[in-house]
Short mmCIF file of C-alpha atoms in Angstrom, two decimals:
data_model
loop_
_atom_site.label_atom_id
_atom_site.label_comp_id
_atom_site.label_asym_id
_atom_site.label_seq_id
_atom_site.Cartn_x
_atom_site.Cartn_y
_atom_site.Cartn_z
CA UNK A 1 69.38 63.60 76.54
CA UNK A 2 68.77 67.15 77.79
CA UNK A 3 71.42 67.06 80.48
CA UNK A 4 74.42 67.77 78.27
CA UNK A 5 73.03 70.89 76.58
CA UNK A 6 71.81 72.21 79.96
CA UNK A 7 75.23 71.62 81.55
CA UNK A 8 76.88 73.29 78.58
CA UNK A 9 74.43 76.20 78.91
CA UNK A 10 75.16 76.54 82.62
CA UNK A 11 78.88 76.36 81.94
CA UNK A 12 78.56 79.10 79.33
CA UNK A 13 76.49 81.22 81.72
CA UNK A 14 79.10 80.75 84.47
CA UNK A 15 81.86 81.83 82.12
CA UNK A 16 79.91 84.97 81.18
CA UNK A 17 79.29 85.84 84.85
CA UNK A 18 82.98 85.32 85.65
CA UNK A 19 83.97 87.49 82.69
CA UNK A 20 81.61 90.26 83.84
CA UNK A 21 83.06 90.18 87.36
CA UNK A 22 86.61 90.13 85.96
CA UNK A 23 85.99 93.11 83.67
CA UNK A 24 83.80 95.16 86.05
CA UNK A 25 86.76 96.70 87.98
CA UNK A 26 88.35 97.86 84.73
CA UNK A 27 85.04 99.37 83.59
CA UNK A 28 84.91 101.29 86.91
CA UNK A 29 88.49 102.48 86.37
CA UNK A 30 87.58 103.67 82.86
CA UNK A 31 84.56 105.62 84.18
CA UNK A 32 86.61 107.20 86.99
CA UNK A 33 89.39 108.11 84.54
CA UNK A 34 86.86 109.90 82.31
CA UNK A 35 85.48 111.79 85.34
CA UNK A 36 89.00 112.78 86.35
CA UNK A 37 90.03 114.07 82.93
CA UNK A 38 86.74 115.94 82.39
CA UNK A 39 86.17 117.40 85.88
CA UNK A 40 89.16 117.11 88.21
CA UNK A 41 92.30 117.12 86.09
CA UNK A 42 93.53 120.56 87.20
CA UNK A 43 91.91 120.68 90.64
CA UNK A 44 93.86 122.43 93.42
CA UNK A 45 93.75 121.98 97.19
CA UNK A 46 91.60 125.12 97.61
CA UNK A 47 89.15 123.90 94.94
CA UNK A 48 89.01 120.47 96.56
CA UNK A 49 88.10 122.07 99.89
CA UNK A 50 85.04 123.65 98.23
CA UNK A 51 83.55 120.13 97.95
CA UNK A 52 83.97 119.40 101.67
CA UNK A 53 81.39 120.30 104.39
CA UNK A 54 82.29 122.74 107.17
CA UNK A 55 81.84 120.09 109.86
CA UNK A 56 85.25 118.47 110.40
CA UNK A 57 83.90 114.92 110.78
CA UNK A 58 81.64 115.12 107.71
CA UNK A 59 84.53 116.66 105.78
CA UNK A 60 86.72 113.79 106.95
CA UNK A 61 84.25 111.24 105.55
CA UNK A 62 84.18 113.12 102.23
CA UNK A 63 87.99 113.12 102.04
CA UNK A 64 88.16 109.40 102.89
CA UNK A 65 85.65 108.85 100.08
CA UNK A 66 87.91 110.89 97.78
CA UNK A 67 90.86 108.65 98.72
CA UNK A 68 88.78 105.61 97.72
CA UNK A 69 87.70 107.27 94.46
CA UNK A 70 91.30 108.26 93.75
CA UNK A 71 92.31 104.59 93.87
CA UNK A 72 90.14 103.99 90.80
CA UNK A 73 91.26 107.02 88.76
CA UNK A 74 94.99 106.09 88.80
CA UNK A 75 95.73 109.74 87.96
CA UNK A 76 94.44 112.05 90.69
CA UNK A 77 97.38 113.21 92.86
CA UNK A 78 97.18 111.68 96.33
CA UNK A 79 99.21 114.52 97.87
CA UNK A 80 96.44 117.02 97.03
CA UNK A 81 93.96 115.10 99.20
CA UNK A 82 96.51 114.66 102.01
CA UNK A 83 97.30 118.41 102.00
CA UNK A 84 93.57 119.26 101.92
CA UNK A 85 93.03 117.10 105.00
CA UNK A 86 95.88 118.91 106.79
CA UNK A 87 94.28 122.22 105.86
CA UNK A 88 90.84 121.48 107.41
CA UNK A 89 92.04 119.63 110.53
CA UNK A 90 92.47 121.46 113.86
CA UNK A 91 95.81 119.72 114.56
CA UNK A 92 98.31 117.41 112.93
CA UNK A 93 97.29 114.30 114.92
CA UNK A 94 93.69 114.40 113.66
CA UNK A 95 94.92 115.16 110.14
CA UNK A 96 97.31 112.19 110.22
CA UNK A 97 94.57 109.90 111.57
CA UNK A 98 92.15 110.86 108.77
CA UNK A 99 94.88 110.58 106.12
CA UNK A 100 95.96 107.18 107.46
CA UNK A 101 92.39 105.83 107.30
CA UNK A 102 91.96 107.29 103.80
CA UNK A 103 95.24 105.82 102.54
CA UNK A 104 94.36 102.44 104.08
CA UNK A 105 91.09 102.42 102.08
CA UNK A 106 92.85 103.68 98.97
CA UNK A 107 95.60 101.05 98.97
CA UNK A 108 93.20 98.12 99.43
CA UNK A 109 90.90 98.67 96.43
CA UNK A 110 93.48 98.29 93.61
CA UNK A 111 95.26 95.53 95.58
CA UNK A 112 92.02 93.50 95.67
CA UNK A 113 91.43 94.17 91.98
CA UNK A 114 94.91 92.86 91.21
CA UNK A 115 94.40 89.85 93.48
CA UNK A 116 91.02 88.69 92.17
CA UNK A 117 90.53 90.16 88.68
CA UNK A 118 91.50 88.37 85.47
CA UNK A 119 95.31 88.16 85.61
CA UNK A 120 95.79 88.73 81.87
CA UNK A 121 93.93 92.02 82.07
CA UNK A 122 95.86 93.10 85.16
CA UNK A 123 99.23 92.28 83.55
CA UNK A 124 98.26 94.15 80.38
CA UNK A 125 97.11 97.17 82.40
CA UNK A 126 100.27 97.27 84.54
CA UNK A 127 102.52 96.83 81.48
CA UNK A 128 101.04 99.98 79.90
CA UNK A 129 102.90 102.05 82.48
CA UNK A 130 106.49 102.36 81.28
CA UNK A 131 108.05 102.65 84.74
CA UNK A 132 106.24 99.54 85.94
CA UNK A 133 107.61 97.35 83.14
CA UNK A 134 111.08 97.51 84.67
CA UNK A 135 109.71 96.53 88.09
CA UNK A 136 107.56 93.57 87.01
CA UNK A 137 110.49 91.14 86.92
CA UNK A 138 112.12 92.44 90.11
CA UNK A 139 111.46 90.64 93.38
CA UNK A 140 113.37 90.71 96.66
CA UNK A 141 113.80 87.91 99.19
CA UNK A 142 112.37 90.12 101.96
CA UNK A 143 108.84 90.86 100.71
CA UNK A 144 108.05 93.56 103.29
CA UNK A 145 111.18 95.47 102.24
CA UNK A 146 110.24 94.97 98.58
CA UNK A 147 106.81 96.53 99.17
CA UNK A 148 108.37 99.29 101.31
CA UNK A 149 110.91 100.00 98.55
CA UNK A 150 108.21 100.30 95.86
CA UNK A 151 106.25 102.69 98.11
CA UNK A 152 109.08 104.90 99.26
CA UNK A 153 110.24 105.52 95.66
CA UNK A 154 107.25 107.72 94.94
CA UNK A 155 108.08 108.10 91.25
CA UNK A 156 106.01 104.95 90.60
CA UNK A 157 102.21 105.24 90.17
CA UNK A 158 100.75 104.38 93.59
CA UNK A 159 97.60 102.55 92.51
CA UNK A 160 99.31 100.62 89.70
CA UNK A 161 101.88 99.39 92.23
CA UNK A 162 98.98 98.27 94.46
CA UNK A 163 97.40 96.34 91.60
CA UNK A 164 100.75 94.81 90.65
CA UNK A 165 101.45 93.64 94.20
CA UNK A 166 97.99 92.08 94.38
CA UNK A 167 98.42 90.30 91.05
CA UNK A 168 101.78 88.71 92.02
CA UNK A 169 100.24 87.19 95.16
CA UNK A 170 101.81 89.39 97.85
CA UNK A 171 100.16 88.50 101.15
CA UNK A 172 97.76 91.13 102.50
CA UNK A 173 99.59 91.54 105.84
CA UNK A 174 102.94 91.99 104.10
CA UNK A 175 101.39 94.40 101.62
CA UNK A 176 99.76 96.57 104.30
CA UNK A 177 102.86 96.64 106.54
CA UNK A 178 105.27 97.55 103.74
CA UNK A 179 102.86 100.04 102.16
CA UNK A 180 102.12 101.90 105.39
CA UNK A 181 105.81 102.16 106.29
CA UNK A 182 106.78 103.32 102.79
CA UNK A 183 103.94 105.86 102.53
CA UNK A 184 104.47 107.34 106.00
CA UNK A 185 107.24 109.91 105.21
CA UNK A 186 105.32 111.49 102.32
CA UNK A 187 102.07 111.43 104.31
CA UNK A 188 103.57 113.28 107.28
CA UNK A 189 105.30 115.91 105.13
CA UNK A 190 102.24 116.55 102.94
CA UNK A 191 99.98 116.76 106.01
CA UNK A 192 102.28 119.39 107.54
CA UNK A 193 102.20 121.30 104.23
CA UNK A 194 98.40 121.31 104.44
CA UNK A 195 98.49 122.77 107.97
CA UNK A 196 100.50 125.76 106.69
CA UNK A 197 98.64 126.09 103.37
CA UNK A 198 97.22 129.51 104.28
CA UNK A 199 100.75 130.88 104.61
CA UNK A 200 103.04 129.40 101.92
CA UNK A 201 105.91 131.65 103.05
CA UNK A 202 105.89 130.25 106.59
CA UNK A 203 108.83 128.23 107.88
CA UNK A 204 106.68 125.11 108.40
CA UNK A 205 105.42 125.13 104.81
CA UNK A 206 108.83 125.83 103.25
CA UNK A 207 110.59 123.13 105.32
CA UNK A 208 107.93 120.45 104.64
CA UNK A 209 107.87 121.32 100.91
CA UNK A 210 111.68 121.21 100.71
CA UNK A 211 111.80 117.85 102.49
CA UNK A 212 109.05 116.50 100.23
CA UNK A 213 111.06 117.49 97.15
CA UNK A 214 114.22 116.00 98.68
CA UNK A 215 112.42 112.69 99.38
CA UNK A 216 111.19 112.61 95.77
CA UNK A 217 114.66 113.28 94.35
CA UNK A 218 116.38 110.75 96.64
CA UNK A 219 113.73 108.08 96.01
CA UNK A 220 113.97 108.64 92.25
CA UNK A 221 117.75 108.30 92.40
CA UNK A 222 117.42 105.12 94.53
CA UNK A 223 115.02 103.69 91.94
CA UNK A 224 117.45 104.35 89.07
CA UNK A 225 120.42 102.97 91.03
CA UNK A 226 118.50 99.81 91.92
CA UNK A 227 117.40 99.25 88.32
CA UNK A 228 120.99 99.71 87.14
CA UNK A 229 122.26 97.25 89.77
CA UNK A 230 119.54 94.74 88.88
CA UNK A 231 120.42 95.03 85.20
CA UNK A 232 124.14 94.58 85.94
CA UNK A 233 123.44 91.50 88.08
CA UNK A 234 121.38 89.95 85.28
CA UNK A 235 124.18 90.62 82.76
CA UNK A 236 126.82 89.04 85.04
CA UNK A 237 124.59 85.99 85.66
CA UNK A 238 124.15 85.62 81.90
CA UNK A 239 127.91 85.78 81.34
CA UNK A 240 128.58 83.19 84.07
CA UNK A 241 126.05 80.69 82.78
#
């Protein structure tokens, strides 16, 4: 006689635990967003460097931690951390290594949230970002190129894209390969900018800044062209059916 109520109680308890685990990532995002808007909203590279130790390896760990924290704020500009790393590193190879490790950590956290959190909450969160609404129904046959395309058009919010790709079931290997390839141009250019941060009038800084702006403009144009083409294809399919 007592088995049914106990089973029902256990079932209810399981549902509560699952709900807590499903909502926990979004609670963390909310906390990080509050911290960002209250403490770090207008932070600059020079201010960010004040939080890093003098020892290059300890500073590297702090910056990698900042990359991970950034993945939960959804607002903090990634390029500020990349440039800061370039500024403290003795050469570009070490700076690129640290930035690559940091970006690898940063891209995995929202992807895993999207993959394992409650799908309804993920979809609702992604849909709040206007630019992402137009991407949600777009998929390409070549998944690596699709991920690469979403990364290289840096007008889309990086961490929201990560969550979206996790929620639609993109395989981890495909996600990492496409993300790393698409993020590489911006990472290299921003790292170089950081190396010349002490002298903004130097040729290295001006060239890397100009190329960074050019990549942003070209990627934004590519995004608009692709959306227009996708819309036209949908219209023509509708007319043919």
